[in-house]
Amino acid sequence: SITVRNLRPCHLAFVRHLGPYAEVPQNLFDRLKAWANRQELPRPHFWLGLGHDAPSTTAPERQRFDAALIVLDEFTPVDLVGYQAFSGGLHAIATHVGPYSTLEDAYQELLPKLLSLTGYRLIGLPVVEIYQTNEIRTADPLNTTELCFPVERA
């Protein structure tokens, strides 16, 4: 099922992957976790993924994915860890349960439903993945991920 709700704006630390979404490596999240530990960020960590490009219109080698972690405030980028502000806003949200390797299939199944969502219209990117876990392990067979698509009222 799809629900619509506002996501709050927040500050993000992130590490970028350039390449196919299906090939986001575990070490991206490991690098961000190590940085967070060095910064002594409070726990639990809140993990997100941001897909900035539509696979149907962007070549796989040019797709941008950010492994991200919510932080308390803006900071100066260091050690390949960047900063970005997430503006939040109205999002259509569906929950995926399963291995991360099946996320692509979930997106394919959701797209027609999102395009026909009564009272709302998709307005672009990024798509945000909110990971319901304290630590990302890409090989885990069972994960809960909220898939969040920016929308506006029609």
mmCIF file of C-alpha atoms in Angstrom:
data_model
loop_
_atom_site.group_PDB
_atom_site.id
_atom_site.type_symbol
_atom_site.label_atom_id
_atom_site.label_comp_id
_atom_site.label_asym_id
_atom_site.label_seq_id
_atom_site.Cartn_x
_atom_site.Cartn_y
_atom_site.Cartn_z
ATOM 1 C CA SER A 1 0.000 0.000 0.000
ATOM 2 C CA ILE A 2 1.021 3.609 -0.537
ATOM 3 C CA THR A 3 0.590 6.378 2.023
ATOM 4 C CA VAL A 4 1.324 10.075 1.594
ATOM 5 C CA ARG A 5 3.010 12.092 4.330
ATOM 6 C CA ASN A 6 5.443 14.916 4.871
ATOM 7 C CA LEU A 7 9.092 14.105 5.466
ATOM 8 C CA ARG A 8 10.871 16.612 7.651
ATOM 9 C CA PRO A 9 13.856 18.579 6.366
ATOM 10 C CA CYS A 10 17.178 17.383 7.765
ATOM 11 C CA HIS A 11 20.940 17.601 7.443
ATOM 12 C CA LEU A 12 22.738 14.670 5.823
ATOM 13 C CA ALA A 13 26.252 13.323 5.727
ATOM 14 C CA PHE A 14 26.692 11.242 2.587
ATOM 15 C CA VAL A 15 29.041 9.212 0.432
ATOM 16 C CA ARG A 16 28.247 9.087 -3.292
ATOM 17 C CA HIS A 17 28.212 6.063 -5.588
ATOM 18 C CA LEU A 18 28.401 6.727 -9.317
ATOM 19 C CA GLY A 19 27.170 3.758 -11.338
ATOM 20 C CA PRO A 20 24.227 1.362 -11.521
ATOM 21 C CA TYR A 21 21.950 1.455 -8.494
ATOM 22 C CA ALA A 22 22.060 -2.348 -8.329
ATOM 23 C CA GLU A 23 25.831 -2.165 -7.733
ATOM 24 C CA VAL A 24 25.919 0.097 -4.666
ATOM 25 C CA PRO A 25 28.720 -1.461 -2.601
ATOM 26 C CA GLN A 26 28.632 -2.322 1.098
ATOM 27 C CA ASN A 27 31.822 -0.315 1.653
ATOM 28 C CA LEU A 28 29.916 2.915 0.918
ATOM 29 C CA PHE A 29 27.900 2.425 4.096
ATOM 30 C CA ASP A 30 30.942 1.115 5.988
ATOM 31 C CA ARG A 31 32.911 4.269 5.109
ATOM 32 C CA LEU A 32 30.057 6.473 6.311
ATOM 33 C CA LYS A 33 29.683 4.461 9.518
ATOM 34 C CA ALA A 34 33.427 4.754 10.228
ATOM 35 C CA TRP A 35 33.221 8.524 9.698
ATOM 36 C CA ALA A 36 30.193 8.746 12.029
ATOM 37 C CA ASN A 37 32.085 6.803 14.700
ATOM 38 C CA ARG A 38 35.105 9.126 14.385
ATOM 39 C CA GLN A 39 32.763 12.109 14.750
ATOM 40 C CA GLU A 40 31.139 10.431 17.765
ATOM 41 C CA LEU A 41 27.680 11.019 16.320
ATOM 42 C CA PRO A 42 24.872 10.076 18.696
ATOM 43 C CA ARG A 43 23.154 6.737 18.152
ATOM 44 C CA PRO A 44 20.980 5.300 16.871
ATOM 45 C CA HIS A 45 22.050 6.292 13.386
ATOM 46 C CA PHE A 46 19.253 7.024 10.925
ATOM 47 C CA TRP A 47 20.210 5.745 7.459
ATOM 48 C CA LEU A 48 18.879 6.888 4.103
ATOM 49 C CA GLY A 49 19.655 6.340 0.455
ATOM 50 C CA LEU A 50 18.984 8.958 -2.206
ATOM 51 C CA GLY A 51 18.606 8.055 -5.864
ATOM 52 C CA HIS A 52 19.105 11.201 -7.917
ATOM 53 C CA ASP A 53 18.518 9.853 -11.423
ATOM 54 C CA ALA A 54 15.762 7.994 -13.264
ATOM 55 C CA PRO A 55 17.114 4.682 -14.575
ATOM 56 C CA SER A 56 14.845 4.984 -17.622
ATOM 57 C CA THR A 57 16.574 8.200 -18.741
ATOM 58 C CA THR A 58 20.057 8.048 -17.191
ATOM 59 C CA ALA A 59 22.763 5.679 -18.378
ATOM 60 C CA PRO A 60 23.694 3.197 -15.627
ATOM 61 C CA GLU A 61 27.270 4.473 -15.391
ATOM 62 C CA ARG A 62 25.965 8.022 -14.695
ATOM 63 C CA GLN A 63 23.423 7.139 -11.984
ATOM 64 C CA ARG A 64 24.071 8.900 -8.665
ATOM 65 C CA PHE A 65 23.226 7.269 -5.340
ATOM 66 C CA ASP A 66 24.022 8.769 -1.938
ATOM 67 C CA ALA A 67 24.386 6.574 1.134
ATOM 68 C CA ALA A 68 23.337 9.045 3.814
ATOM 69 C CA LEU A 69 23.090 9.489 7.534
ATOM 70 C CA ILE A 70 21.066 12.138 9.347
ATOM 71 C CA VAL A 71 23.295 14.566 11.282
ATOM 72 C CA LEU A 72 22.419 17.353 13.686
ATOM 73 C CA ASP A 73 23.808 20.288 11.742
ATOM 74 C CA GLU A 74 25.660 21.466 8.650
ATOM 75 C CA PHE A 75 29.382 20.611 8.497
ATOM 76 C CA THR A 76 32.381 21.053 6.230
ATOM 77 C CA PRO A 77 32.860 17.973 3.995
ATOM 78 C CA VAL A 78 35.862 15.784 4.900
ATOM 79 C CA ASP A 79 37.322 12.372 3.987
ATOM 80 C CA LEU A 80 35.034 11.886 0.952
ATOM 81 C CA VAL A 81 32.009 12.463 3.197
ATOM 82 C CA GLY A 82 29.873 15.280 1.861
ATOM 83 C CA TYR A 83 27.113 17.403 3.321
ATOM 84 C CA GLN A 84 23.684 18.104 1.887
ATOM 85 C CA ALA A 85 20.445 19.539 3.166
ATOM 86 C CA PHE A 86 17.353 17.440 2.486
ATOM 87 C CA SER A 87 14.351 19.712 1.982
ATOM 88 C CA GLY A 88 11.728 17.165 3.025
ATOM 89 C CA GLY A 89 8.201 17.701 1.780
ATOM 90 C CA LEU A 90 5.260 15.616 0.661
ATOM 91 C CA HIS A 91 6.144 12.023 -0.339
ATOM 92 C CA ALA A 92 4.246 8.935 -1.452
ATOM 93 C CA ILE A 93 5.643 6.089 0.642
ATOM 94 C CA ALA A 94 5.562 2.329 0.243
ATOM 95 C CA THR A 95 7.307 -0.244 2.422
ATOM 96 C CA HIS A 96 9.537 -2.921 0.925
ATOM 97 C CA VAL A 97 10.426 -5.989 2.989
ATOM 98 C CA GLY A 98 13.105 -8.295 1.633
ATOM 99 C CA PRO A 99 16.684 -8.288 0.413
ATOM 100 C CA TYR A 100 18.062 -5.076 -1.061
ATOM 101 C CA SER A 101 18.624 -7.011 -4.283
ATOM 102 C CA THR A 102 14.835 -6.980 -4.867
ATOM 103 C CA LEU A 103 14.457 -3.192 -4.574
ATOM 104 C CA GLU A 104 14.653 -2.763 -8.351
ATOM 105 C CA ASP A 105 11.664 -5.097 -8.785
ATOM 106 C CA ALA A 106 9.771 -3.187 -6.088
ATOM 107 C CA TYR A 107 10.334 0.100 -7.937
ATOM 108 C CA GLN A 108 9.091 -1.451 -11.181
ATOM 109 C CA GLU A 109 5.942 -2.681 -9.437
ATOM 110 C CA LEU A 110 5.319 0.638 -7.685
ATOM 111 C CA LEU A 111 5.745 3.008 -10.618
ATOM 112 C CA PRO A 112 2.353 2.333 -12.295
ATOM 113 C CA LYS A 113 0.617 2.647 -8.910
ATOM 114 C CA LEU A 114 2.358 5.939 -8.234
ATOM 115 C CA LEU A 115 1.432 7.323 -11.638
ATOM 116 C CA SER A 116 -2.233 6.566 -10.950
ATOM 117 C CA LEU A 117 -2.255 7.728 -7.307
ATOM 118 C CA THR A 118 -5.522 9.609 -6.801
ATOM 119 C CA GLY A 119 -5.109 13.234 -5.820
ATOM 120 C CA TYR A 120 -1.307 13.366 -6.248
ATOM 121 C CA ARG A 121 1.272 13.763 -8.963
ATOM 122 C CA LEU A 122 4.916 12.624 -8.962
ATOM 123 C CA ILE A 123 7.190 15.652 -9.148
ATOM 124 C CA GLY A 124 10.655 14.251 -9.636
ATOM 125 C CA LEU A 125 13.663 13.171 -7.703
ATOM 126 C CA PRO A 126 15.413 12.227 -5.528
ATOM 127 C CA VAL A 127 13.710 9.061 -4.445
ATOM 128 C CA VAL A 128 14.552 8.486 -0.791
ATOM 129 C CA GLU A 129 15.039 5.103 0.816
ATOM 130 C CA ILE A 130 14.639 5.118 4.596
ATOM 131 C CA TYR A 131 16.283 2.043 6.075
ATOM 132 C CA GLN A 132 14.613 0.668 9.186
ATOM 133 C CA THR A 133 17.818 -0.627 10.741
ATOM 134 C CA ASN A 134 20.687 0.561 12.913
ATOM 135 C CA GLU A 135 23.312 -0.753 10.509
ATOM 136 C CA ILE A 136 23.280 -1.365 6.762
ATOM 137 C CA ARG A 137 24.412 -4.814 5.657
ATOM 138 C CA THR A 138 23.636 -5.147 1.958
ATOM 139 C CA ALA A 139 23.822 -8.950 2.025
ATOM 140 C CA ASP A 140 21.153 -9.365 4.728
ATOM 141 C CA PRO A 141 18.210 -11.339 3.342
ATOM 142 C CA LEU A 142 15.514 -9.469 5.263
ATOM 143 C CA ASN A 143 15.349 -5.671 5.391
ATOM 144 C CA THR A 144 12.566 -3.139 5.806
ATOM 145 C CA THR A 145 12.900 -0.057 3.607
ATOM 146 C CA GLU A 146 10.476 2.803 3.090
ATOM 147 C CA LEU A 147 10.548 3.955 -0.538
ATOM 148 C CA CYS A 148 9.658 7.655 -0.661
ATOM 149 C CA PHE A 149 8.711 9.491 -3.859
ATOM 150 C CA PRO A 150 8.264 13.287 -3.947
ATOM 151 C CA VAL A 151 4.695 14.250 -4.866
ATOM 152 C CA GLU A 152 2.404 17.255 -4.960
ATOM 153 C CA ARG A 153 -1.343 17.511 -4.721
ATOM 154 C CA ALA A 154 -3.006 17.272 -8.125
#
